[in-house]
């Protein structure tokens, strides 16, 4: 059974701090992993997509890493800002279950000005 | 940047009624999906659609659900006889090709069954 665990469930940090969000998943054979941002009551905004052959991806202040052998991904946010406050979702696509993503329950981030 | 568009943003319906949720995927994408998120729970896969037919579906996607691409731009999810437990946020997504791609999600339709 595919499971995605995200730790911590909630995080509150002062503005300017660097932070790491963790995601673990149950399959070592995957197609890819995608990080999303979800604002309250809103849709899912794609942040980064990491393919199975990649170790990391970067976009601006965001860096996501992938370690398939240990079933882990991390999302690093540099110099956090109040506008980063949202829920961050990790989703992965196992290699043997077709074309669907499995989602974690997310990390709720609050950046305090 | 291309977007997936969903309408309506919020729909309230009486239990037992039929609802149709609408989506306009990104125009050059070939795969379309519906997911749902019950309040406070994980985002869950419902169905994927390719080449005018369902390619995968989850256990949630039972006989009360159906999907259709009625024309070249719209992709719809129909819930035939809504139940209270169908209340959720429903997300449409699309991807250019298949398993190697990430998804672009729409902003969702909040369905409330009363």
PDB file of N, CA and C in Angstrom, chain A residues 3-5 31-32 34 36 38 41-46 49 51 89 93 97-105, chain B residues 31 33 35 37 41-45 48 56 89 91 95 97-108 110:
ATOM      1  N   UNK A   3       2.090   4.796   0.773  1.00  0.00           N
ATOM      2  CA  UNK A   3       1.889   5.770   1.847  1.00  0.00           C
ATOM      3  C   UNK A   3       2.906   6.891   1.700  1.00  0.00           C
ATOM      4  N   UNK A   4       2.462   8.096   2.015  1.00  0.00           N
ATOM      5  CA  UNK A   4       3.347   9.253   2.032  1.00  0.00           C
ATOM      6  C   UNK A   4       3.200   9.917   3.390  1.00  0.00           C
ATOM      7  N   UNK A   5       4.330  10.130   4.046  1.00  0.00           N
ATOM      8  CA  UNK A   5       4.332  10.752   5.360  1.00  0.00           C
ATOM      9  C   UNK A   5       5.099  12.056   5.288  1.00  0.00           C
ATOM     10  N   UNK A  31       8.351   6.984 -10.687  1.00  0.00           N
ATOM     11  CA  UNK A  31       8.526   7.771 -11.907  1.00  0.00           C
ATOM     12  C   UNK A  31       9.029   9.164 -11.564  1.00  0.00           C
ATOM     13  N   UNK A  32       8.362   9.790 -10.607  1.00  0.00           N
ATOM     14  CA  UNK A  32       8.739  11.143 -10.221  1.00  0.00           C
ATOM     15  C   UNK A  32       8.057  11.527  -8.914  1.00  0.00           C
ATOM     16  N   UNK A  34       6.508  15.201  -6.899  1.00  0.00           N
ATOM     17  CA  UNK A  34       6.157  16.602  -7.139  1.00  0.00           C
ATOM     18  C   UNK A  34       5.799  17.254  -5.804  1.00  0.00           C
ATOM     19  N   UNK A  36       3.891  20.494  -4.033  1.00  0.00           N
ATOM     20  CA  UNK A  36       2.840  21.464  -4.304  1.00  0.00           C
ATOM     21  C   UNK A  36       2.686  22.393  -3.114  1.00  0.00           C
ATOM     22  N   UNK A  38      -0.440  24.619  -1.248  1.00  0.00           N
ATOM     23  CA  UNK A  38      -1.882  24.795  -1.184  1.00  0.00           C
ATOM     24  C   UNK A  38      -2.201  25.880  -0.179  1.00  0.00           C
ATOM     25  N   UNK A  41      -8.265  26.642   1.321  1.00  0.00           N
ATOM     26  CA  UNK A  41      -9.438  26.615   0.454  1.00  0.00           C
ATOM     27  C   UNK A  41      -9.149  26.778  -1.016  1.00  0.00           C
ATOM     28  N   UNK A  42      -7.891  26.650  -1.397  1.00  0.00           N
ATOM     29  CA  UNK A  42      -7.502  26.899  -2.789  1.00  0.00           C
ATOM     30  C   UNK A  42      -6.963  25.639  -3.447  1.00  0.00           C
ATOM     31  N   UNK A  43      -6.548  25.830  -4.698  1.00  0.00           N
ATOM     32  CA  UNK A  43      -6.017  24.715  -5.468  1.00  0.00           C
ATOM     33  C   UNK A  43      -4.576  24.404  -5.141  1.00  0.00           C
ATOM     34  N   UNK A  44      -4.016  23.515  -5.961  1.00  0.00           N
ATOM     35  CA  UNK A  44      -2.648  23.037  -5.775  1.00  0.00           C
ATOM     36  C   UNK A  44      -1.750  23.713  -6.801  1.00  0.00           C
ATOM     37  N   UNK A  45      -0.734  24.387  -6.310  1.00  0.00           N
ATOM     38  CA  UNK A  45       0.224  25.045  -7.189  1.00  0.00           C
ATOM     39  C   UNK A  45       1.496  24.216  -7.216  1.00  0.00           C
ATOM     40  N   UNK A  46       1.911  23.810  -8.398  1.00  0.00           N
ATOM     41  CA  UNK A  46       3.125  23.018  -8.517  1.00  0.00           C
ATOM     42  C   UNK A  46       4.349  23.871  -8.216  1.00  0.00           C
ATOM     43  N   UNK A  49       9.101  19.545  -9.701  1.00  0.00           N
ATOM     44  CA  UNK A  49       8.939  18.162 -10.130  1.00  0.00           C
ATOM     45  C   UNK A  49      10.324  17.551 -10.242  1.00  0.00           C
ATOM     46  N   UNK A  51      12.294  14.147 -11.411  1.00  0.00           N
ATOM     47  CA  UNK A  51      12.198  12.860 -12.094  1.00  0.00           C
ATOM     48  C   UNK A  51      13.013  11.814 -11.350  1.00  0.00           C
ATOM     49  N   UNK A  89       2.500  20.187   0.087  1.00  0.00           N
ATOM     50  CA  UNK A  89       2.154  18.789  -0.150  1.00  0.00           C
ATOM     51  C   UNK A  89       3.212  18.112  -1.006  1.00  0.00           C
ATOM     52  N   UNK A  93       4.782   9.346  -7.635  1.00  0.00           N
ATOM     53  CA  UNK A  93       4.155   8.438  -8.591  1.00  0.00           C
ATOM     54  C   UNK A  93       4.965   7.149  -8.621  1.00  0.00           C
ATOM     55  N   UNK A  97       2.313   1.349 -10.383  1.00  0.00           N
ATOM     56  CA  UNK A  97       0.885   1.504 -10.080  1.00  0.00           C
ATOM     57  C   UNK A  97       0.206   2.456 -11.046  1.00  0.00           C
ATOM     58  N   UNK A  98       0.782   2.627 -12.241  1.00  0.00           N
ATOM     59  CA  UNK A  98       0.114   3.458 -13.230  1.00  0.00           C
ATOM     60  C   UNK A  98       0.447   4.923 -13.095  1.00  0.00           C
ATOM     61  N   UNK A  99      -0.455   5.741 -13.613  1.00  0.00           N
ATOM     62  CA  UNK A  99      -0.183   7.164 -13.759  1.00  0.00           C
ATOM     63  C   UNK A  99      -0.952   7.979 -12.732  1.00  0.00           C
ATOM     64  N   UNK A 100      -0.782   7.646 -11.434  1.00  0.00           N
ATOM     65  CA  UNK A 100      -1.441   8.454 -10.429  1.00  0.00           C
ATOM     66  C   UNK A 100      -0.453   8.834  -9.342  1.00  0.00           C
ATOM     67  N   UNK A 101      -0.667  10.016  -8.789  1.00  0.00           N
ATOM     68  CA  UNK A 101       0.142  10.492  -7.689  1.00  0.00           C
ATOM     69  C   UNK A 101      -0.513  10.100  -6.364  1.00  0.00           C
ATOM     70  N   UNK A 102       0.330   9.801  -5.388  1.00  0.00           N
ATOM     71  CA  UNK A 102      -0.107   9.575  -4.018  1.00  0.00           C
ATOM     72  C   UNK A 102       0.389  10.744  -3.176  1.00  0.00           C
ATOM     73  N   UNK A 103      -0.539  11.304  -2.401  1.00  0.00           N
ATOM     74  CA  UNK A 103      -0.256  12.528  -1.673  1.00  0.00           C
ATOM     75  C   UNK A 103      -0.053  12.268  -0.186  1.00  0.00           C
ATOM     76  N   UNK A 104       0.790  13.124   0.422  1.00  0.00           N
ATOM     77  CA  UNK A 104       0.862  13.180   1.870  1.00  0.00           C
ATOM     78  C   UNK A 104      -0.188  14.142   2.400  1.00  0.00           C
ATOM     79  N   UNK A 105      -0.265  14.235   3.723  1.00  0.00           N
ATOM     80  CA  UNK A 105      -1.248  15.131   4.348  1.00  0.00           C
ATOM     81  C   UNK A 105      -0.726  16.549   4.475  1.00  0.00           C
TER      82      UNK A 105
ATOM     83  N   UNK B  31      -3.547  13.990 -21.127  1.00  0.00           N
ATOM     84  CA  UNK B  31      -4.055  13.200 -20.006  1.00  0.00           C
ATOM     85  C   UNK B  31      -4.806  14.126 -19.049  1.00  0.00           C
ATOM     86  N   UNK B  33      -7.293  14.280 -15.324  1.00  0.00           N
ATOM     87  CA  UNK B  33      -7.483  13.578 -14.064  1.00  0.00           C
ATOM     88  C   UNK B  33      -8.503  14.315 -13.198  1.00  0.00           C
ATOM     89  N   UNK B  35      -9.186  14.427  -8.957  1.00  0.00           N
ATOM     90  CA  UNK B  35      -8.830  14.079  -7.595  1.00  0.00           C
ATOM     91  C   UNK B  35      -9.830  14.749  -6.665  1.00  0.00           C
ATOM     92  N   UNK B  37     -10.445  16.039  -2.347  1.00  0.00           N
ATOM     93  CA  UNK B  37      -9.865  16.218  -1.016  1.00  0.00           C
ATOM     94  C   UNK B  37     -11.001  16.516  -0.052  1.00  0.00           C
ATOM     95  N   UNK B  41      -8.343  15.908   4.979  1.00  0.00           N
ATOM     96  CA  UNK B  41      -7.763  14.634   4.580  1.00  0.00           C
ATOM     97  C   UNK B  41      -6.837  14.813   3.373  1.00  0.00           C
ATOM     98  N   UNK B  42      -6.260  13.693   2.960  1.00  0.00           N
ATOM     99  CA  UNK B  42      -5.324  13.722   1.841  1.00  0.00           C
ATOM    100  C   UNK B  42      -6.055  13.933   0.519  1.00  0.00           C
ATOM    101  N   UNK B  43      -5.311  14.439  -0.447  1.00  0.00           N
ATOM    102  CA  UNK B  43      -5.798  14.485  -1.819  1.00  0.00           C
ATOM    103  C   UNK B  43      -5.791  13.056  -2.362  1.00  0.00           C
ATOM    104  N   UNK B  44      -6.922  12.632  -2.930  1.00  0.00           N
ATOM    105  CA  UNK B  44      -7.076  11.231  -3.366  1.00  0.00           C
ATOM    106  C   UNK B  44      -7.388  11.173  -4.863  1.00  0.00           C
ATOM    107  N   UNK B  45      -6.806  10.207  -5.512  1.00  0.00           N
ATOM    108  CA  UNK B  45      -7.037   9.986  -6.940  1.00  0.00           C
ATOM    109  C   UNK B  45      -8.425   9.401  -7.183  1.00  0.00           C
ATOM    110  N   UNK B  48      -8.280   8.745 -14.191  1.00  0.00           N
ATOM    111  CA  UNK B  48      -7.496   9.370 -15.259  1.00  0.00           C
ATOM    112  C   UNK B  48      -8.130   9.041 -16.599  1.00  0.00           C
ATOM    113  N   UNK B  56      -7.394   4.773 -15.898  1.00  0.00           N
ATOM    114  CA  UNK B  56      -7.299   4.197 -14.562  1.00  0.00           C
ATOM    115  C   UNK B  56      -8.405   4.801 -13.701  1.00  0.00           C
ATOM    116  N   UNK B  89     -13.516  18.955  -1.849  1.00  0.00           N
ATOM    117  CA  UNK B  89     -12.964  19.778  -2.915  1.00  0.00           C
ATOM    118  C   UNK B  89     -12.567  18.831  -4.041  1.00  0.00           C
ATOM    119  N   UNK B  91     -10.625  18.396  -7.564  1.00  0.00           N
ATOM    120  CA  UNK B  91      -9.589  19.020  -8.392  1.00  0.00           C
ATOM    121  C   UNK B  91      -9.480  18.303  -9.727  1.00  0.00           C
ATOM    122  N   UNK B  95      -1.895  16.671 -17.778  1.00  0.00           N
ATOM    123  CA  UNK B  95      -0.461  16.539 -18.030  1.00  0.00           C
ATOM    124  C   UNK B  95      -0.252  16.337 -19.525  1.00  0.00           C
ATOM    125  N   UNK B  97       1.867  14.378 -21.336  1.00  0.00           N
ATOM    126  CA  UNK B  97       1.848  12.972 -21.714  1.00  0.00           C
ATOM    127  C   UNK B  97       1.579  12.174 -20.453  1.00  0.00           C
ATOM    128  N   UNK B  98       2.194  11.065 -20.277  1.00  0.00           N
ATOM    129  CA  UNK B  98       1.792  10.167 -19.203  1.00  0.00           C
ATOM    130  C   UNK B  98       2.682  10.177 -17.994  1.00  0.00           C
ATOM    131  N   UNK B  99       3.254   9.029 -17.697  1.00  0.00           N
ATOM    132  CA  UNK B  99       3.844   8.811 -16.389  1.00  0.00           C
ATOM    133  C   UNK B  99       5.055   9.684 -16.113  1.00  0.00           C
ATOM    134  N   UNK B 100       5.714  10.172 -17.120  1.00  0.00           N
ATOM    135  CA  UNK B 100       6.909  10.968 -16.896  1.00  0.00           C
ATOM    136  C   UNK B 100       6.658  12.410 -16.538  1.00  0.00           C
ATOM    137  N   UNK B 101       5.402  12.806 -16.564  1.00  0.00           N
ATOM    138  CA  UNK B 101       5.080  14.215 -16.362  1.00  0.00           C
ATOM    139  C   UNK B 101       4.520  14.496 -14.984  1.00  0.00           C
ATOM    140  N   UNK B 102       4.706  15.747 -14.564  1.00  0.00           N
ATOM    141  CA  UNK B 102       3.958  16.232 -13.413  1.00  0.00           C
ATOM    142  C   UNK B 102       2.606  16.732 -13.872  1.00  0.00           C
ATOM    143  N   UNK B 103       1.810  17.127 -12.902  1.00  0.00           N
ATOM    144  CA  UNK B 103       0.463  17.604 -13.204  1.00  0.00           C
ATOM    145  C   UNK B 103       0.375  19.104 -13.039  1.00  0.00           C
ATOM    146  N   UNK B 104      -0.571  19.713 -13.780  1.00  0.00           N
ATOM    147  CA  UNK B 104      -1.040  21.057 -13.487  1.00  0.00           C
ATOM    148  C   UNK B 104      -2.463  20.928 -12.983  1.00  0.00           C
ATOM    149  N   UNK B 105      -2.708  21.440 -11.788  1.00  0.00           N
ATOM    150  CA  UNK B 105      -4.029  21.342 -11.171  1.00  0.00           C
ATOM    151  C   UNK B 105      -4.815  22.626 -11.381  1.00  0.00           C
ATOM    152  N   UNK B 106      -6.129  22.478 -11.406  1.00  0.00           N
ATOM    153  CA  UNK B 106      -7.006  23.625 -11.357  1.00  0.00           C
ATOM    154  C   UNK B 106      -7.206  24.081  -9.923  1.00  0.00           C
ATOM    155  N   UNK B 107      -7.980  25.143  -9.761  1.00  0.00           N
ATOM    156  CA  UNK B 107      -8.185  25.727  -8.433  1.00  0.00           C
ATOM    157  C   UNK B 107      -9.272  25.021  -7.637  1.00  0.00           C
ATOM    158  N   UNK B 108      -9.957  24.065  -8.255  1.00  0.00           N
ATOM    159  CA  UNK B 108     -10.882  23.227  -7.506  1.00  0.00           C
ATOM    160  C   UNK B 108     -12.322  23.710  -7.506  1.00  0.00           C
ATOM    161  N   UNK B 110     -15.458  23.369  -4.797  1.00  0.00           N
ATOM    162  CA  UNK B 110     -15.888  22.896  -3.473  1.00  0.00           C
ATOM    163  C   UNK B 110     -17.340  22.460  -3.583  1.00  0.00           C
TER     164      UNK B 110
END
